[in-house]
Coordinates of C-alpha atoms and ligand atoms in Angstrom, one line a residue:
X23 CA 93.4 67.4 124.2
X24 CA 95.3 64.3 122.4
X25 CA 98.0 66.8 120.5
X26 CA 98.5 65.0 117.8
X27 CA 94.5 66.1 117.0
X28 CA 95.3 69.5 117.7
X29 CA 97.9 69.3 115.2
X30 CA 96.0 67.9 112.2
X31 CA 92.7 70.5 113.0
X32 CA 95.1 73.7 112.3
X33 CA 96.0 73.3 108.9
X34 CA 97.6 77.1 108.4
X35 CA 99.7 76.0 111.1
X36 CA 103.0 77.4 109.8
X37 CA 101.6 81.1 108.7
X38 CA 103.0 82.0 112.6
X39 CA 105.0 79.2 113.5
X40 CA 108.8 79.5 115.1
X41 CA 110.3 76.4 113.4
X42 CA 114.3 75.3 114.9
X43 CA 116.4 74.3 112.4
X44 CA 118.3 71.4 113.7
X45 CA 121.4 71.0 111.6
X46 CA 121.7 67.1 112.6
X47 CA 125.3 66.8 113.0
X48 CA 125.6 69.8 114.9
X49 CA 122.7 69.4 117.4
X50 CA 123.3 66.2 119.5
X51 CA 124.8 63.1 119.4
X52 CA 122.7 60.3 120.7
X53 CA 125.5 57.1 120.0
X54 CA 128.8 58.2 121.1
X55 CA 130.3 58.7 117.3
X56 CA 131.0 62.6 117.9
X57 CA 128.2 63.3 115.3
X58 CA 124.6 64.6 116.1
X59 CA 121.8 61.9 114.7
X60 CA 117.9 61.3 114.8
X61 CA 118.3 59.6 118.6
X62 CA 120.2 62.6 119.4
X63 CA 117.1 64.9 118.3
X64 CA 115.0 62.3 120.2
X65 CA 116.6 62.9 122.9
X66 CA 116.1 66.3 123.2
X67 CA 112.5 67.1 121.9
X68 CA 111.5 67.9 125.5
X69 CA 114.1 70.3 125.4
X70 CA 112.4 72.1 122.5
X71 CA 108.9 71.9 123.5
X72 CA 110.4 73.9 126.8
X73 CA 112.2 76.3 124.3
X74 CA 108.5 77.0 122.8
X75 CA 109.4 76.2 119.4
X76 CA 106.0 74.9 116.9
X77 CA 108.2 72.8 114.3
X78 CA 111.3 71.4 113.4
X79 CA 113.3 71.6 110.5
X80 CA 115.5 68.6 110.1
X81 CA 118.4 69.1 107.6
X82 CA 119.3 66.0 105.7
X83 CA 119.2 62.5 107.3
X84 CA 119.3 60.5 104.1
X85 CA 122.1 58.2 102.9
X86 CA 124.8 60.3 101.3
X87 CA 128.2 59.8 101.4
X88 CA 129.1 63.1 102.9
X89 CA 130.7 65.0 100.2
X90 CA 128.3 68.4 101.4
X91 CA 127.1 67.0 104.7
X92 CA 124.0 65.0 103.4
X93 CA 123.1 67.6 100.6
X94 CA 124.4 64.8 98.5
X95 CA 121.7 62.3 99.0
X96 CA 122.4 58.7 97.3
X97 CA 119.3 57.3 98.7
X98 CA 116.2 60.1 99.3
X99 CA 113.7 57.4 100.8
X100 CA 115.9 56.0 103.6
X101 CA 118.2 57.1 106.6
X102 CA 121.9 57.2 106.3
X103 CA 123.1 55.1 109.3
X104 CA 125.4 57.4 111.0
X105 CA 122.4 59.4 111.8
X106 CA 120.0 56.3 112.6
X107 CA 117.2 54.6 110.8
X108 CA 113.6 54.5 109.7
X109 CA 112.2 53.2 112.9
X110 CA 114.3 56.0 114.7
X111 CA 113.0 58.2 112.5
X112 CA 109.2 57.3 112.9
X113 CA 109.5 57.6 116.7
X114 CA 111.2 60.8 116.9
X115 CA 108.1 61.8 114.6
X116 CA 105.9 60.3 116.8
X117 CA 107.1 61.5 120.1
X118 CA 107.7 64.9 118.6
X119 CA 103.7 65.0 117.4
X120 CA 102.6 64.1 121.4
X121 CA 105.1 67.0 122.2
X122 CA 102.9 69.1 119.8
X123 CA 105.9 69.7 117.7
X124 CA 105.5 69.5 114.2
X125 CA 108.3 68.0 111.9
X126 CA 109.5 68.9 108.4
X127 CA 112.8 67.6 106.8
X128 CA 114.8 68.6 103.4
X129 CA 114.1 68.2 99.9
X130 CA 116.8 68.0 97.5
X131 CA 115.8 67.8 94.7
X132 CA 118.1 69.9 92.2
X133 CA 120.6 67.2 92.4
X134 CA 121.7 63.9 93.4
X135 CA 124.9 62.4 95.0
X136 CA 127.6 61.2 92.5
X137 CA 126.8 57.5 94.4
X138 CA 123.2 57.1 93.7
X139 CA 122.0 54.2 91.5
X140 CA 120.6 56.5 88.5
X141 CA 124.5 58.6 88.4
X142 CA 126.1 55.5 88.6
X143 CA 123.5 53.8 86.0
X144 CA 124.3 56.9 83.6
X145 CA 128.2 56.5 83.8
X146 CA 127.8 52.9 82.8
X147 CA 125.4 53.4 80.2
X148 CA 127.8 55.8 78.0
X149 CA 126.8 58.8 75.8
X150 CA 123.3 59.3 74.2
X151 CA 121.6 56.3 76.6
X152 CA 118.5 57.1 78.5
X153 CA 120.2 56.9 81.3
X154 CA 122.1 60.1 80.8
X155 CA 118.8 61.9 80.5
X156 CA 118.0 62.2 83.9
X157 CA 121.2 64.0 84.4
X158 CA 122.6 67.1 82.2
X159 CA 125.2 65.7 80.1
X160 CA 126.5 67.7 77.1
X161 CA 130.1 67.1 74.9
X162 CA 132.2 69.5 75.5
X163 CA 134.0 72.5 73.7
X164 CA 136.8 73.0 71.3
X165 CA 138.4 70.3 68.8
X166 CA 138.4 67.9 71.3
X167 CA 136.0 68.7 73.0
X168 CA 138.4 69.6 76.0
X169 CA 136.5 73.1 77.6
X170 CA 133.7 72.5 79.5
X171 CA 130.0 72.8 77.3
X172 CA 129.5 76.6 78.7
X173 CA 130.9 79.3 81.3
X174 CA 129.0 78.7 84.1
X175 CA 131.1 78.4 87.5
X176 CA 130.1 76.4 90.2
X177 CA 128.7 77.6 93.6
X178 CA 131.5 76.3 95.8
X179 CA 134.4 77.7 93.1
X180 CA 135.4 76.1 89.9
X181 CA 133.8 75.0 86.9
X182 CA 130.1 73.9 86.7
X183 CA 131.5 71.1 84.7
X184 CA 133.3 67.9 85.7
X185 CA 134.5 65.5 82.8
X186 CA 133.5 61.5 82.9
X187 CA 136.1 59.0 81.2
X188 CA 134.4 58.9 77.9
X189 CA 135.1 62.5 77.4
X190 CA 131.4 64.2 78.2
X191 CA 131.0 66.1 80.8
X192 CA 128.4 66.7 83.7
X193 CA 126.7 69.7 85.3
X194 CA 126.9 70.1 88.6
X195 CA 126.1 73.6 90.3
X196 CA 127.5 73.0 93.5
X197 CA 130.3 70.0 94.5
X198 CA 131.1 67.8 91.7
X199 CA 129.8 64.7 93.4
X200 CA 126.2 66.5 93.4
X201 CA 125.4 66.3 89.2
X202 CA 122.4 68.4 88.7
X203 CA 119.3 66.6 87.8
X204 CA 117.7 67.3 84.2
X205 CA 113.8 68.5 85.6
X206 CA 112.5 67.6 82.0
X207 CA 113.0 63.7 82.0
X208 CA 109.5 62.8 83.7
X209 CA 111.2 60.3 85.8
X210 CA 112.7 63.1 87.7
X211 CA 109.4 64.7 88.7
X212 CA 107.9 61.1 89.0
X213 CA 111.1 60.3 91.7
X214 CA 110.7 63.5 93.8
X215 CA 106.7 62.7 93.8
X216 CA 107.3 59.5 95.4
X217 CA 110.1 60.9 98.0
X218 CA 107.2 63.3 99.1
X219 CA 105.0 60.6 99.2
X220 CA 107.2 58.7 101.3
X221 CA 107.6 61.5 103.7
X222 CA 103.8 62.1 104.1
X223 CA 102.7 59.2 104.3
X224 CA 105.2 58.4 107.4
X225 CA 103.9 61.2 109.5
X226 CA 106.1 64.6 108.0
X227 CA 104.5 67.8 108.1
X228 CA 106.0 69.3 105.5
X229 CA 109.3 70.2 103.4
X230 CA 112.3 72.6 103.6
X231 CA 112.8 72.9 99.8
X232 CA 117.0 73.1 98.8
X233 CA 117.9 75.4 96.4
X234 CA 114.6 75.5 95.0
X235 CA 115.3 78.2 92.2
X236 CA 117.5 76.2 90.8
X237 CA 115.9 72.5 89.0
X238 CA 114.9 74.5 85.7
X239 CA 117.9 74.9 83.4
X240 CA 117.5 77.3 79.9
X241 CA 117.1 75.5 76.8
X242 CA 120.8 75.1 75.1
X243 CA 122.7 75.8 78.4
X244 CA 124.4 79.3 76.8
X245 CA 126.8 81.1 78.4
X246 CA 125.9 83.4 81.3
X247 CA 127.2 86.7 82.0
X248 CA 130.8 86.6 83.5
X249 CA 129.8 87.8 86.9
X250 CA 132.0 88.5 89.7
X251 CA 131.6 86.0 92.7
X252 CA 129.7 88.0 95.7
X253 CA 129.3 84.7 98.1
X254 CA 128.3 80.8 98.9
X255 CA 124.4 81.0 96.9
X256 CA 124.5 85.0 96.6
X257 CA 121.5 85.8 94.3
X258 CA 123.6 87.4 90.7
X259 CA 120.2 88.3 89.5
X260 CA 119.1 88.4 86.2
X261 CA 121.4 87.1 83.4
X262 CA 122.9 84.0 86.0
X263 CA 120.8 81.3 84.1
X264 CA 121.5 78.8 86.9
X265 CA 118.8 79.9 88.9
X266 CA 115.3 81.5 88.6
X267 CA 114.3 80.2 85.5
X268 CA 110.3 81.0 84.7
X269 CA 110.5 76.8 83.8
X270 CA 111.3 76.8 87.9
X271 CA 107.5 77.0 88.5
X272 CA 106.0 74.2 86.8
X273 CA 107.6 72.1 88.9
X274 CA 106.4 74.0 92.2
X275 CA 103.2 73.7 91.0
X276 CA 103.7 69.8 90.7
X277 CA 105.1 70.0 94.7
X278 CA 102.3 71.9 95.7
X279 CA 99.7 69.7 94.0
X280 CA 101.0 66.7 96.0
X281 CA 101.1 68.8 99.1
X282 CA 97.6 69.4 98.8
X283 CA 96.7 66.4 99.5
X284 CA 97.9 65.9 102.9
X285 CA 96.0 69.0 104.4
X286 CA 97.9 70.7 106.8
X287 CA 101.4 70.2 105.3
X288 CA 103.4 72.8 104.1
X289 CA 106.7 73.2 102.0
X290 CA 109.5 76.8 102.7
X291 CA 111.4 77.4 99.7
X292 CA 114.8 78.2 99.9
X293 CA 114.9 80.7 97.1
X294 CA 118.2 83.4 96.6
X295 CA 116.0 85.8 94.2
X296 CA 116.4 89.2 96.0
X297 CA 114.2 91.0 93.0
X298 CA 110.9 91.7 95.4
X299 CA 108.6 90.6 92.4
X300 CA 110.5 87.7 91.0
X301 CA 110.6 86.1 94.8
X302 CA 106.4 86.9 94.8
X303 CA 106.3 84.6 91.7
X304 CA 107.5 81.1 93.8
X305 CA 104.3 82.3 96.7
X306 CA 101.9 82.5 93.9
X307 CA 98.5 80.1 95.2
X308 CA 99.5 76.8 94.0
X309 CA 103.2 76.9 94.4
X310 CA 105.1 77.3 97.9
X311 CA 103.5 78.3 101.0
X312 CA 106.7 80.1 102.2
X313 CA 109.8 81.4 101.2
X314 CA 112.8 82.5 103.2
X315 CA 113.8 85.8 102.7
X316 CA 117.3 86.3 103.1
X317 CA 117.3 90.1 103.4
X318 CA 117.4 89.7 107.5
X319 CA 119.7 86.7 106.8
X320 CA 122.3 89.2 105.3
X321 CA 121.7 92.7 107.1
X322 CA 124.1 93.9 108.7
X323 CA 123.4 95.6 111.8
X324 CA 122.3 99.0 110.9
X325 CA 118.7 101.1 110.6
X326 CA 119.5 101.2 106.8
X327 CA 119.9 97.2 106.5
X328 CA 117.2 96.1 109.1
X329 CA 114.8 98.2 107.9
X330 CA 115.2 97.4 104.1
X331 CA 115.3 94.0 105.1
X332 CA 111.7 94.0 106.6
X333 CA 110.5 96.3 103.9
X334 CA 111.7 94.2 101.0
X335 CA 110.1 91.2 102.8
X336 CA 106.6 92.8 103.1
X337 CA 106.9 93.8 100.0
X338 CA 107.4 90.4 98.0
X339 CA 104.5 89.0 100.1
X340 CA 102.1 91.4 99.5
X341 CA 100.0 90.2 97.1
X342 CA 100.6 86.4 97.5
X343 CA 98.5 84.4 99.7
X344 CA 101.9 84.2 101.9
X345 CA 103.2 85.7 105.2
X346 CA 106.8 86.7 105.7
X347 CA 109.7 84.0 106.7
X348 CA 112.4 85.9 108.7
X349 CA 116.0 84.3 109.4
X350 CA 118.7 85.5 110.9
X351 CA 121.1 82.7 111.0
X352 CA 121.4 79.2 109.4
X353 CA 123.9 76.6 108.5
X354 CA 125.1 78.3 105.4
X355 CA 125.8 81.9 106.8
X356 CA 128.1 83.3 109.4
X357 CA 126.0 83.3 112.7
X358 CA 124.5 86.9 113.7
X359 CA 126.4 87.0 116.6
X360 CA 129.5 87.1 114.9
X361 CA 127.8 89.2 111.8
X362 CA 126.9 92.0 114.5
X363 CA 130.5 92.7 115.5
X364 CA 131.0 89.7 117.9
X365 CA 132.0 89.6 122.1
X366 CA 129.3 91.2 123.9
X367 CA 128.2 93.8 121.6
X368 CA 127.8 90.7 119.0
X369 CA 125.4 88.9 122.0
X370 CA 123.6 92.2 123.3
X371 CA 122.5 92.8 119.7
X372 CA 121.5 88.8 119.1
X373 CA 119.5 89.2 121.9
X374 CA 117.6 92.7 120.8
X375 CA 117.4 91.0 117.1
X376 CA 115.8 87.9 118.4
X377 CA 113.2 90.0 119.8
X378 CA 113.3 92.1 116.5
X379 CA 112.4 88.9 114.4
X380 CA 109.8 87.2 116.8
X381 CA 107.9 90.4 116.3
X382 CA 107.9 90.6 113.2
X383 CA 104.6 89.1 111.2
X384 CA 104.7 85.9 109.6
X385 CA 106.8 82.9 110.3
X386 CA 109.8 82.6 111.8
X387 CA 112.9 80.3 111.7
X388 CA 115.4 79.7 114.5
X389 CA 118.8 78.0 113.7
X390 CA 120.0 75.7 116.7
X391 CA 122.5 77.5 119.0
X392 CA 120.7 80.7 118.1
X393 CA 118.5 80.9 121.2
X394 CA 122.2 80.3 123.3
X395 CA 123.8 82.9 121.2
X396 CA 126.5 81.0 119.9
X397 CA 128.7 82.5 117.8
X398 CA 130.8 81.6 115.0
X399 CA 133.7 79.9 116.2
X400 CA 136.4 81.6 113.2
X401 CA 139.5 79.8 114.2
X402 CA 138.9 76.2 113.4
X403 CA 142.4 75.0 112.4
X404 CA 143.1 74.5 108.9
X405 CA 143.2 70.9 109.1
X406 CA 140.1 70.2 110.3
X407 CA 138.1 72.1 107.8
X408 CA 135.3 70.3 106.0
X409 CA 133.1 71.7 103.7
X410 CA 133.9 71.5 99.7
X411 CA 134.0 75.5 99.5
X412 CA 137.7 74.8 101.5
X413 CA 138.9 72.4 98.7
X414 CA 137.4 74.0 95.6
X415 CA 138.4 77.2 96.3
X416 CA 142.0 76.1 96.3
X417 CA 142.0 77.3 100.1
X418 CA 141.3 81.0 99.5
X419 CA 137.4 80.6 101.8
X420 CA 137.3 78.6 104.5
X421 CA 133.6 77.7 104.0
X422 CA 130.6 77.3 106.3
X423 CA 132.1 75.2 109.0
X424 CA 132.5 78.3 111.5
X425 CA 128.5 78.4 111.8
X426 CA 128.2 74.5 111.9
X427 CA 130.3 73.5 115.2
X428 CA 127.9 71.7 117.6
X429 CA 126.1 73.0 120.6
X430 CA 126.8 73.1 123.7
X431 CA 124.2 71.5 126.2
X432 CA 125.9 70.7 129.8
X433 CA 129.1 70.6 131.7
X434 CA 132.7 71.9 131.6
X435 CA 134.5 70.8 128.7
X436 CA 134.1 69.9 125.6
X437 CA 132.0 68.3 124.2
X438 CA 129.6 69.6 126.6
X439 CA 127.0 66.8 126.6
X440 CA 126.6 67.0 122.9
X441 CA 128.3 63.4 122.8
X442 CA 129.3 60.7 125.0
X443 CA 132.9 61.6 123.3
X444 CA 135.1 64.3 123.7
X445 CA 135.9 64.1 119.8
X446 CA 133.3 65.8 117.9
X447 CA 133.5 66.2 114.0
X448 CA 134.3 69.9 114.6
X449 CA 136.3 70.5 117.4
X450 CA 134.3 73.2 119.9
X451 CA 135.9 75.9 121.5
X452 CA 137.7 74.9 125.3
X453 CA 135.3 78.2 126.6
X454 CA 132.0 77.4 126.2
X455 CA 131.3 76.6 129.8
X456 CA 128.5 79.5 130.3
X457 CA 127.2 78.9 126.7
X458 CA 125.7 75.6 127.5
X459 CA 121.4 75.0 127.4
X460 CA 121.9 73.8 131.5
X461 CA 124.3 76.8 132.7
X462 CA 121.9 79.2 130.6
X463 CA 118.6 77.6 131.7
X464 CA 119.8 78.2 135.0
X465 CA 120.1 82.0 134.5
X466 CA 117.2 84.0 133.9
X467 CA 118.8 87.2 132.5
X468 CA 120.1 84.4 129.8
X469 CA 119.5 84.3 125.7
X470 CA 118.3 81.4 126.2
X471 CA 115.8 82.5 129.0
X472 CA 115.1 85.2 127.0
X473 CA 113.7 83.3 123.6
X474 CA 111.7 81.1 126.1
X475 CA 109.8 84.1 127.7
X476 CA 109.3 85.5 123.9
X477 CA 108.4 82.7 122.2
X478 CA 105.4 82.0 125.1
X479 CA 104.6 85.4 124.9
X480 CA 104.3 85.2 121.3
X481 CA 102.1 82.4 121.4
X482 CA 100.0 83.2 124.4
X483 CA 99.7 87.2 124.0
X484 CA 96.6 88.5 121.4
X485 CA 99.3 91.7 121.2
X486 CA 100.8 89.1 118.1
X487 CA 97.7 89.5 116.4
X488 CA 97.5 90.4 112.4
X489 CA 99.8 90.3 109.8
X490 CA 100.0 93.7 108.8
X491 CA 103.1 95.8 110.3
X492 CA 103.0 99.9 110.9
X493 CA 105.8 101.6 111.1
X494 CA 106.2 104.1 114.4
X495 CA 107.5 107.5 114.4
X496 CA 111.0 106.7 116.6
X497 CA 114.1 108.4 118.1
X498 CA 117.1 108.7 115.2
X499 CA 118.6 105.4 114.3
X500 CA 115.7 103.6 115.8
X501 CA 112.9 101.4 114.2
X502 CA 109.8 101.1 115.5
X503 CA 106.9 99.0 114.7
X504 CA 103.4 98.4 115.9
X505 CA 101.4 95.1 115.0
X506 CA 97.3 95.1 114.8
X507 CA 96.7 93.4 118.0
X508 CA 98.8 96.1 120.0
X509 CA 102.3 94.7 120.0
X510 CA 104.8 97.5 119.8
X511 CA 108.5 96.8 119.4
X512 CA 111.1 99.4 118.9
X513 CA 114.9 98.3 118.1
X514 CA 117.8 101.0 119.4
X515 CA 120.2 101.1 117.0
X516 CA 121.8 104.4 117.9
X517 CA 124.9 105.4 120.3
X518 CA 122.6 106.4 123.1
X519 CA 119.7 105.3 125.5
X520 CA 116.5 106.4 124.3
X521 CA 113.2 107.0 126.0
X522 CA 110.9 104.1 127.1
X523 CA 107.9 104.3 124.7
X524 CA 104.7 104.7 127.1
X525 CA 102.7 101.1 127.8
X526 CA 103.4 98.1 129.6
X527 CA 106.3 96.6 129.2
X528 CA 105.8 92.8 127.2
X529 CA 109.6 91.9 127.2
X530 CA 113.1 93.8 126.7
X531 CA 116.8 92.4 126.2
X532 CA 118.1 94.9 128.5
X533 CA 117.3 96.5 131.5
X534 CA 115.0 99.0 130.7
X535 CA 114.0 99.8 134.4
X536 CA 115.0 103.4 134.4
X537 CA 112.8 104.3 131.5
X538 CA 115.3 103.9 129.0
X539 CA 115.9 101.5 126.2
X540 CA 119.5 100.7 126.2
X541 CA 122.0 100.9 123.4
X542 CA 121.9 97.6 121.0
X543 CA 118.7 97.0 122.9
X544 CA 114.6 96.2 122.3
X545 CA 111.6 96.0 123.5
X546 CA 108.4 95.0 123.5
X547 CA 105.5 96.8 124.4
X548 CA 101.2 96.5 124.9
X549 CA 100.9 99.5 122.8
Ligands
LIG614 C1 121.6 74.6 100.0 C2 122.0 74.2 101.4 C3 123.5 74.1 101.4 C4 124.0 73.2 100.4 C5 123.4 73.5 99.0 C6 123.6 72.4 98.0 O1 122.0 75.9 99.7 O2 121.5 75.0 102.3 O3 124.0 73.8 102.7 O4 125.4 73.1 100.3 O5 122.1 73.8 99.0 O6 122.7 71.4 98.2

C-alpha cells in the first residue's frame, strides 16, 4: 500500500508512536558547513526508517539569528539558510511520508527573536504605540525608573528584564534577544494561527510545542516569590508566575481548534508543571494531545526515581483522553548515559532503560544519539562553549552544549561522516570510533542493534497491546511490569543477578542465557 495513505487513514497515530528528535545541527550535515541541516536529515531518512522510528521531531529550522540555536526565530514561516530552504524542506517531507515516517517540527510561540520585524517595529515605534503591544513592555522601577518593572529572573541567569534606549524595558524569560510575546494582543494568536497553517498545509504532521506553559503572563506582572534556582526550565511550582498560568489554556484550546482540522495531526506540549493534576489540565479534550513528562527525563537511576517517575506519569494521564510521553534524554538535559553514572555502567543501564521506556504505554520520544548511546561529552573547552546559559551566568554553568555535540555516523576520526568537514560547530571527542551508526550496525550485541530489534518488536508484537500498566511482584530493587497484551518487562536495579522470570524471552540488554537477569540489566518477556 501507497504509505503516504496508510499514513493519513490512522489518525491516533502518535498514541504509540516512537518519534526521534533530530536536533538539526547535531544530526548531519548535508553541505559541508560543519552544521547539521534539512539535506542532512534527507539524507539519512532511510537510516531512520531502518532504526524503526514512526515520526520525527525536527527542532527549529526557521530563520533566527542564532542567539539560542533557532529558539530565536525571526521569521516562523520560512527556513533559515544555513539549514536549507522551503523546497528542501517540502522534499524531506515528502520522501520521509513514502518512508512512512511522519514529520512534526517546533513551535515557538512564547517569544520571538530580538531581529524579527514586529521587535524591531516596536523599538522604532517608542513607548505606548501599538507596536509595543505585541511584546511585554512596562517602565521601570524607582525615581528613574532604573530597576527592572518586577523580580522575576530569567531562565538562563539574570534579570527577566532588558532595558531599550528610551528607558522601558522588555520581558524576556529566557535570552534577552528572545522578548516574550504579549498572548493578549489578537495579532499574536492571529500570527501563530497562520504559522500552523503554513505548516499544515505544506505536509507537517503535527507540532512540538516550546515552552508551552509559559505564553500566559498574570495581570500586573507582580513580583514572584524569591525562589532559589534548581536548573535550566526546572518546574518552581506554584507562586513562579512565569509559567502555568490558568490564562495558558485558552490559547491551547485555540492550537487544538486549528489542529482539528487537519485530521491526523497532533501537537506534544513541552510543559515543566511536575504537580500530577496541574500537568492533567494542558491533556484536557480540546487542548494538547500529548505532553512530555519529565519525571523519566530527570530520574536518576534508582527503584525510588524510576518508579515515581512512571507512577506520576500514569497518574497525570488518567483521566485525560491522553497516553503517557516518556523521555529520557533531549537537547536540554544531560544525556542518560552520562546521568546514570557514565563508562560502561552509564551504557549497560542506557541500554536496560531503553528497553524500560519502549515498554512503557503510551508514546515515546527518542533523542538522536540515544539509540548509539552517546554520552555527554563534559570537557568541551571553555572557548568553544555556546549556549547563552555560559554567558549569562557569568561562567558559573556551562549550559547544554555537552548533550548537543553531533553524532557520529561512519569512520575514524572526527567528524565521523557527520560532515564533509573535519570542523564541526562542537568539536566531537577523537574516541568515537566504535560509537558510530556503521561500526554499531555492524555489531549485533550493539545499542544500536538493540533499539532496532525493540522498536520492531514493539510494533510487530500484540504483547504491546493496552495502555493500562500492572505492576509485578519483583526481586528487591527491582521493578516489574506487565502490559494487557502479555508484555512483561522487569528492570534490575539491585547489586546482584536475579532470577529469569518464567516465559519466552522477547528481548534483554544483557545476556540473560543462564537464567539470570544481569545487574543494570532488562528484559522483556511473553508473559
Ligand atoms: C525550550 C527549548 C530550549 C530553549 C527554550 C527557549 O525549553 O527546549 O532549548 O532554549 O525553550 O526557547
Amino acid at each position: 500500500m501507497n504509505p503516504d495513505t496508510t499514513l493519513r487513514a490512522d489518525a491516533d497515530w502518535w498514541r504509540d508512536a516512537v518519534f526521534y528528535q533530530v536536533y538539526i545541527r547535531s544530526f548531519a550535515d548535508g553541505n559541508g558547513d560543519g552544521v547539521g541541516d534539512l539535506a542532512g536529515i534527507r539524507s539519512r531518512l532511510p537510516y531512520l526508517a531502518d532504526l524503526g522510528v514512526d515520526a520525527l521531531w525536527i527542532t527549529p529550522f526557521y530563520p533566527s539569528p542564532m542567539a539560542d540555536h533557532g529558539y530565536d526565530v525571526a521569521d516562523p514561516r520560512d527556513v533559515e539558510p544555513v539549514f536549507g530552504d522551503l523546497a528542501e524542506f517540502d522534499a524531506l517531507l515528502a520522501e520521509a511520508h513514502a518512508l512512512g515516517i511522519r514529520v512534526t517540527v517546533d513551535l515557538v510561540p512564547n517569544h520571538s527573536s530580538d531581529a524579527r520585524d514586529w521587535f524591531q517595529a516596536a523599538l522604532a515605534a517608542g513607548p505606548g504605540s501599538p507596536e509595543r503591544g505585541r511584546y511585554l513592555f512596562r517602565d521601570g522601577r524607582g525615581a528613574d525608573g532604573s530597576e527592572p518593572p518586577n523580580n522575576w529572573p530569567s531562565v538562563f541567569g539574570g534579570p527577566a528584564w532588558s532595558r531599550v534606549p528610551d528607558g522601558q524595558w522588555y520581558l524576556h524569560i529566557f535570552a534577552p534577544e528572545q522578548p516574550d510575546l504579549d498572548f493578549t494582543h489578537a495579532d499574536v494568536l492571529a500570527d501563530l494561527e497562520e504559522t500552523m497553517r503554513f505548516w499544515l498545509d505544506r505536509g507537517v504532521d503535527g507540532f512540538r510545542i516550546d515552552v508551552a506553559h509559559g505564553m500566559a503572563k498574570p495581570e500586573g506582572l507582580p513580583d514572584m516569590v524569591p525562589m532559589e534556582d534548581t536548573g535550566l526550565l526546572a518546574d518552581h511550582g506554584p507562586g513562579d508566575h512565569r509559567f502555568d498560568q490558568d490564562e495558558v489554556h485558552a490559547v491551547h484550546r485555540r492550537i487544538r481548534r486549528v489542529l482539528d482540522q487537519y485530521p491526523g495531526t497532533m501537537a506534544v506540549g513541552e510543559v515543566w508543571v511536575s504537580d500530577d493534576d496541574r500537568l492533567a489540565r494542558y491533556l484536557r479534550p480540546d487542548e494538547l494531545q500529548l505532553a512530555f513528562n519529565f519525571k523519566l527525563l530527570t530520574a536518576e537511576w534508582s527503584t525510588e526515581d524510576l518508579r515515581d517517575a512512571v507512577v506520576h506519569s500514569l497518574a497525570s494521564v488518567s483521566g485525560t483522553p491522553a497516553p503517557a510521553c516518556w523521555v529520557l534524554s533531549n537537547h536540554d538535559r544531560p544525556r542518560h548515559v552520562t546521568r546514570y553514572g557514565g563508562g560502561e555502567t552509564g551504557l549497560q543501564r542506557a541500554r536496560a532503560a531503553a528497553l524500560f521506556q519502549l515498554a512503557l504505554p503510551g508514546a515515546a520520544y527518542v533523542y538522536n544519539g540515544d539509540e548509539l548511546g552517546m554520552p555527554n561529552v563534559d570537557d568541551l573547552p571553555e572557548e568553544v562553549l555556546q549556549d547563552p546559559v555560559w554567558e549569562r551566568s557569568g561562567h558559573t554553568e556551562r549550559g547544554r552544549d555537552a548533550c548537543r555535540v553531533p553524532m557520529p555516523w561512519s569512520g575514524e576520526e572526527p567528524s565521523y561522516g557527520f560532515s564533509s568537514s573535519p570542523e564541526t560547530w562542537l568539536p566531537m571527542p577523537a574516541d568515537w570510533a566504535a560509537l558510530t551508526v556503521e561500526a554499531q550496525a555492524a555489531d549485533p550485541s550493539s545499542i544500536q542493534s538493540l533499539y532496532r530489534k525493540a522498536l520492531r518488536l514493539r510494533s510487530s508484537s500484540p504483547a504491546f497491546a493496552g495502555e493500562e500498566l500492572q505492576w509485578l511482584p519483583a526481586p528487591e530493587d527491582c521493578l516489574a511490569f506487565r502490559r494487557p497484551g502479555g508484555l512483561v518487562c522487569l528492570l534490575n536495579l539491585s547489586h546482584a543477578p536475579v532470577p529469569l522470570p518464567e516465559g519466552p524471552v522477547l528481548l534483554a540488554s544483557a545476556d540473560v542465557s543462564a537464567g539470570q537477569v544481569p545487574v543494570d540489566a532488562a528484559v522483556w518477556l511473553q508473559g
